[in-house]
Amino acid sequence: MTTIDATPLRGTERPGPRRQEVATRIKEYILRNRLKPGNLLPTEIELCEAVGASRSSVREAVKILSALDIVEVRHGHGTFVGRMSLNALVESLAFRGLLSGEEDHHVLGQVVDVRQTLEQGLSAQAIDVLDEEHRAELSALADEMENLAAQGKDFLEVDRAFHLKLMEPLGNDLILQLTEAFWQVQAIVAPTLRTEPEDRVITAQRHRAIVDAVAAGDPAGLRSAIAEHYAPIRASIARAVQP
């Protein structure tokens, strides 16, 4: 039987509902005053008056909102409305994926499902808007992946750039954020999988097939190439969950 250490961590305190309530009031203040990302919030004293809370409660609430990228604290300059990134989502999903251990890659499988569905669903639109410059950049990234794979080297950052470049011409910031967020989760959790030596080469080749489908202006071919691209990691997940 596993024994759980319930000893409180030194220096920690039990979080109360007060700071969550104040955090909600600050969010309401931002919405009520129609503030936009990058806008400066009032001073701490003014914010205390605006939300009816003490300075300590406001400071704790700001810490919560800062961790969620809802606000951004710039020391010496003030507190600003944040850019609303998906960092909190990435950290939560990545932790859940790592916590599940090598016996259960359920979260990683879901992340792969989301990535594939997003890219396949936008295949026709992507082909419509990808110009010659973007196609050339995708081809250059595929070349780089193939060269690194042939040397037995990883190409994580090149892979990231490739998938962002594929979605970039759509001009939708949320799609780009989602693409990067789920890519980051996969990049964090996937190393817990047992991979085969040839997986790098196969993955690089699958990116080349995506480039070829884009160059041919073939949405159906692109959807098929994207599915094939995710096949190796699906196979790795299947091997991991086998008894």
Coordinates of C-alpha atoms in Angstrom, one line a residue:
M1 CA 0.0 0.0 0.0
T2 CA 1.3 3.4 -1.0
T3 CA 1.8 5.9 1.9
I4 CA 1.1 9.5 1.1
D5 CA 3.0 12.2 2.9
A6 CA 0.4 14.7 4.1
T7 CA 2.9 16.9 5.8
P8 CA 2.2 20.6 4.7
L9 CA 5.0 22.2 2.7
R10 CA 6.9 24.7 4.7
G11 CA 6.1 28.3 3.9
T12 CA 2.8 27.5 2.2
E13 CA -0.7 28.6 3.3
R14 CA -4.1 27.2 2.5
P15 CA -5.5 29.3 -0.4
G16 CA -8.7 31.0 0.6
P17 CA -11.7 32.0 -1.6
R18 CA -10.9 35.7 -1.0
R19 CA -8.1 36.0 -3.6
Q20 CA -10.1 34.1 -6.2
E21 CA -13.0 36.4 -5.6
V22 CA -10.8 39.5 -6.0
A23 CA -9.2 38.0 -9.2
T24 CA -12.8 37.6 -10.6
R25 CA -13.5 41.3 -9.7
I26 CA -10.3 42.4 -11.5
K27 CA -11.4 40.4 -14.6
E28 CA -14.8 42.1 -14.4
Y29 CA -13.1 45.5 -14.1
I30 CA -11.1 44.8 -17.3
L31 CA -14.2 43.8 -19.2
R32 CA -16.4 46.6 -17.8
N33 CA -13.8 49.2 -18.8
R34 CA -13.3 47.6 -22.2
L35 CA -9.5 47.3 -21.7
K36 CA -7.5 45.6 -24.4
P37 CA -4.3 43.5 -24.3
G38 CA -1.4 45.9 -23.5
N39 CA -3.5 48.5 -21.8
L40 CA -2.3 49.8 -18.4
L41 CA -4.3 48.9 -15.3
P42 CA -4.8 51.4 -12.5
T43 CA -2.2 51.7 -9.7
E44 CA -2.5 49.2 -6.9
I45 CA -4.2 51.7 -4.6
E46 CA -6.7 52.7 -7.4
L47 CA -7.4 49.0 -8.1
C48 CA -8.0 48.3 -4.5
E49 CA -10.7 51.0 -4.5
A50 CA -12.1 49.8 -7.8
V51 CA -12.6 46.2 -6.6
G52 CA -13.2 46.9 -2.9
A53 CA -10.3 44.8 -1.6
S54 CA -7.1 45.2 0.5
R55 CA -3.7 45.6 -1.0
S56 CA -2.6 42.1 0.1
S57 CA -5.7 40.6 -1.6
V58 CA -5.1 42.5 -4.8
R59 CA -1.5 41.4 -4.9
E60 CA -2.4 37.8 -4.4
A61 CA -5.1 38.1 -7.1
V62 CA -2.7 39.7 -9.5
K63 CA -0.3 36.8 -9.0
I64 CA -3.1 34.4 -10.0
L65 CA -4.0 36.4 -13.1
S66 CA -0.3 36.8 -14.0
A67 CA 0.2 33.0 -14.0
L68 CA -2.8 32.8 -16.4
D69 CA -1.3 35.6 -18.6
I70 CA -4.5 37.6 -18.1
V71 CA -2.4 40.4 -16.7
E72 CA 1.3 41.1 -17.1
V73 CA 3.4 42.7 -14.3
R74 CA 6.2 44.9 -15.6
H75 CA 8.3 45.9 -12.6
G76 CA 8.9 49.7 -12.5
H77 CA 6.2 50.3 -15.1
G78 CA 2.9 48.8 -13.8
T79 CA 0.4 46.1 -14.4
F80 CA -1.0 45.6 -17.9
V81 CA -3.7 43.5 -19.5
G82 CA -1.9 40.4 -20.8
R83 CA -1.7 39.0 -24.3
M84 CA -3.9 36.0 -23.2
S85 CA -1.6 33.2 -24.2
L86 CA -2.3 29.5 -23.7
N87 CA 0.6 28.9 -21.3
A88 CA -1.6 27.8 -18.5
L89 CA -3.3 25.3 -20.8
V90 CA 0.1 23.9 -21.9
E91 CA 1.3 23.5 -18.4
S92 CA -1.8 21.8 -17.2
L93 CA -2.1 19.3 -20.1
A94 CA 1.7 18.6 -20.1
F95 CA 1.6 17.9 -16.4
R96 CA -1.4 15.6 -16.8
G97 CA 0.4 13.8 -19.6
L98 CA 3.5 13.3 -17.6
L99 CA 1.6 12.3 -14.5
S100 CA -0.1 9.5 -16.3
G101 CA 3.2 7.7 -16.7
E102 CA 4.4 5.4 -19.4
E103 CA 1.5 3.0 -18.8
D104 CA -1.2 5.5 -19.9
H105 CA -0.7 8.0 -22.7
H106 CA -4.4 8.9 -22.9
V107 CA -3.7 12.6 -22.7
L108 CA -1.0 12.4 -25.4
G109 CA -3.5 10.5 -27.7
Q110 CA -6.0 13.3 -27.2
V111 CA -3.5 16.0 -28.0
V112 CA -2.6 14.2 -31.3
D113 CA -6.3 13.9 -32.1
V114 CA -6.8 17.7 -31.7
R115 CA -3.7 18.5 -33.7
Q116 CA -4.7 16.2 -36.6
T117 CA -8.3 17.4 -36.6
L118 CA -7.3 21.0 -36.6
E119 CA -4.9 20.7 -39.5
Q120 CA -7.0 18.4 -41.6
G121 CA -10.1 20.5 -41.1
L122 CA -8.2 23.6 -42.4
S123 CA -6.5 21.8 -45.3
A124 CA -8.6 23.3 -48.1
Q125 CA -8.3 26.9 -46.6
A126 CA -4.6 26.5 -46.1
I127 CA -4.1 25.5 -49.8
D128 CA -6.2 28.5 -50.9
V129 CA -4.0 31.0 -49.0
L130 CA -0.5 29.5 -49.1
D131 CA 1.5 31.6 -51.6
E132 CA 4.7 30.7 -53.4
E133 CA 6.8 32.2 -50.6
H134 CA 5.2 30.1 -47.9
R135 CA 5.4 27.0 -50.0
A136 CA 9.1 27.6 -50.5
E137 CA 9.6 28.1 -46.8
L138 CA 7.7 24.9 -46.0
S139 CA 9.9 23.0 -48.5
A140 CA 13.1 24.4 -47.0
L141 CA 12.0 23.3 -43.5
A142 CA 11.2 19.8 -44.8
D143 CA 14.7 19.7 -46.4
E144 CA 16.2 20.7 -43.1
M145 CA 14.3 17.9 -41.3
E146 CA 15.4 15.3 -43.8
N147 CA 19.1 16.4 -43.4
L148 CA 18.9 16.3 -39.6
A149 CA 17.1 12.9 -39.6
A150 CA 19.8 11.5 -41.9
Q151 CA 22.4 12.5 -39.3
G152 CA 20.4 10.9 -36.5
K153 CA 19.6 14.3 -35.0
D154 CA 16.4 15.7 -33.5
F155 CA 14.6 18.5 -35.3
L156 CA 12.0 19.7 -32.8
E157 CA 12.3 23.4 -33.4
V158 CA 12.2 22.9 -37.2
D159 CA 9.0 20.8 -36.7
R160 CA 7.5 23.5 -34.7
A161 CA 8.3 26.1 -37.3
F162 CA 6.8 23.9 -40.0
H163 CA 3.4 23.5 -38.4
L164 CA 3.2 27.2 -37.5
K165 CA 4.2 28.1 -41.1
L166 CA 1.4 25.8 -42.5
M167 CA -1.2 27.6 -40.4
E168 CA 0.2 31.1 -40.5
P169 CA -1.3 32.3 -43.9
L170 CA -4.8 31.8 -42.5
G171 CA -4.3 35.0 -40.5
N172 CA -6.1 33.6 -37.4
D173 CA -4.1 34.3 -34.2
L174 CA -6.2 31.8 -32.2
I175 CA -5.4 29.0 -34.6
L176 CA -1.7 29.8 -34.4
Q177 CA -1.9 29.8 -30.6
L178 CA -3.7 26.5 -30.5
T179 CA -1.3 25.0 -33.0
E180 CA 1.7 26.0 -30.9
A181 CA 0.1 25.1 -27.6
F182 CA -0.8 21.5 -28.5
W183 CA 2.6 21.2 -30.3
Q184 CA 4.3 22.2 -27.0
V185 CA 2.3 19.7 -25.0
Q186 CA 3.2 16.9 -27.4
A187 CA 6.9 17.9 -27.4
I188 CA 7.0 17.7 -23.6
V189 CA 5.1 14.4 -23.2
A190 CA 6.2 12.5 -26.3
P191 CA 9.8 11.8 -25.0
T192 CA 8.2 9.4 -22.5
L193 CA 7.4 7.1 -25.4
R194 CA 9.7 4.4 -26.7
T195 CA 10.6 5.3 -30.3
E196 CA 12.2 3.3 -33.0
P197 CA 15.5 4.4 -34.7
E198 CA 13.8 5.0 -38.0
D199 CA 11.0 7.2 -36.6
R200 CA 12.9 10.4 -37.3
V201 CA 13.5 9.6 -41.0
I202 CA 9.8 8.5 -41.4
T203 CA 8.6 11.7 -39.7
A204 CA 10.8 13.9 -42.0
Q205 CA 9.5 12.0 -45.0
R206 CA 5.9 12.6 -43.9
H207 CA 6.5 16.3 -43.7
R208 CA 7.9 16.2 -47.3
A209 CA 4.6 14.5 -48.4
I210 CA 2.7 17.4 -46.8
V211 CA 4.8 19.9 -48.8
D212 CA 4.1 17.9 -52.0
A213 CA 0.4 17.9 -51.4
V214 CA 0.4 21.7 -50.8
A215 CA 2.5 22.2 -54.0
A216 CA 0.0 20.1 -56.0
G217 CA -3.0 22.2 -54.6
D218 CA -4.6 18.9 -53.5
P219 CA -6.8 19.3 -50.3
A220 CA -7.7 15.6 -50.2
G221 CA -4.0 14.7 -50.7
L222 CA -3.1 17.1 -47.9
R223 CA -5.6 15.6 -45.5
S224 CA -4.2 12.1 -46.2
A225 CA -0.6 13.3 -45.8
I226 CA -1.4 14.9 -42.5
A227 CA -3.0 11.6 -41.3
E228 CA 0.1 9.7 -42.4
H229 CA 2.3 12.3 -40.6
Y230 CA 0.6 11.5 -37.2
A231 CA 0.7 7.7 -37.8
P232 CA 4.2 7.1 -36.3
I233 CA 3.4 8.7 -33.0
R234 CA 0.0 6.9 -32.9
A235 CA 1.9 3.7 -33.4
S236 CA 4.3 4.6 -30.5
I237 CA 1.3 5.3 -28.3
A238 CA -0.2 2.0 -29.2
R239 CA 3.0 0.2 -28.4
A240 CA 3.2 2.0 -25.0
V241 CA -0.3 0.9 -23.9
Q242 CA 0.1 -2.7 -24.8
P243 CA 0.3 -5.1 -21.8

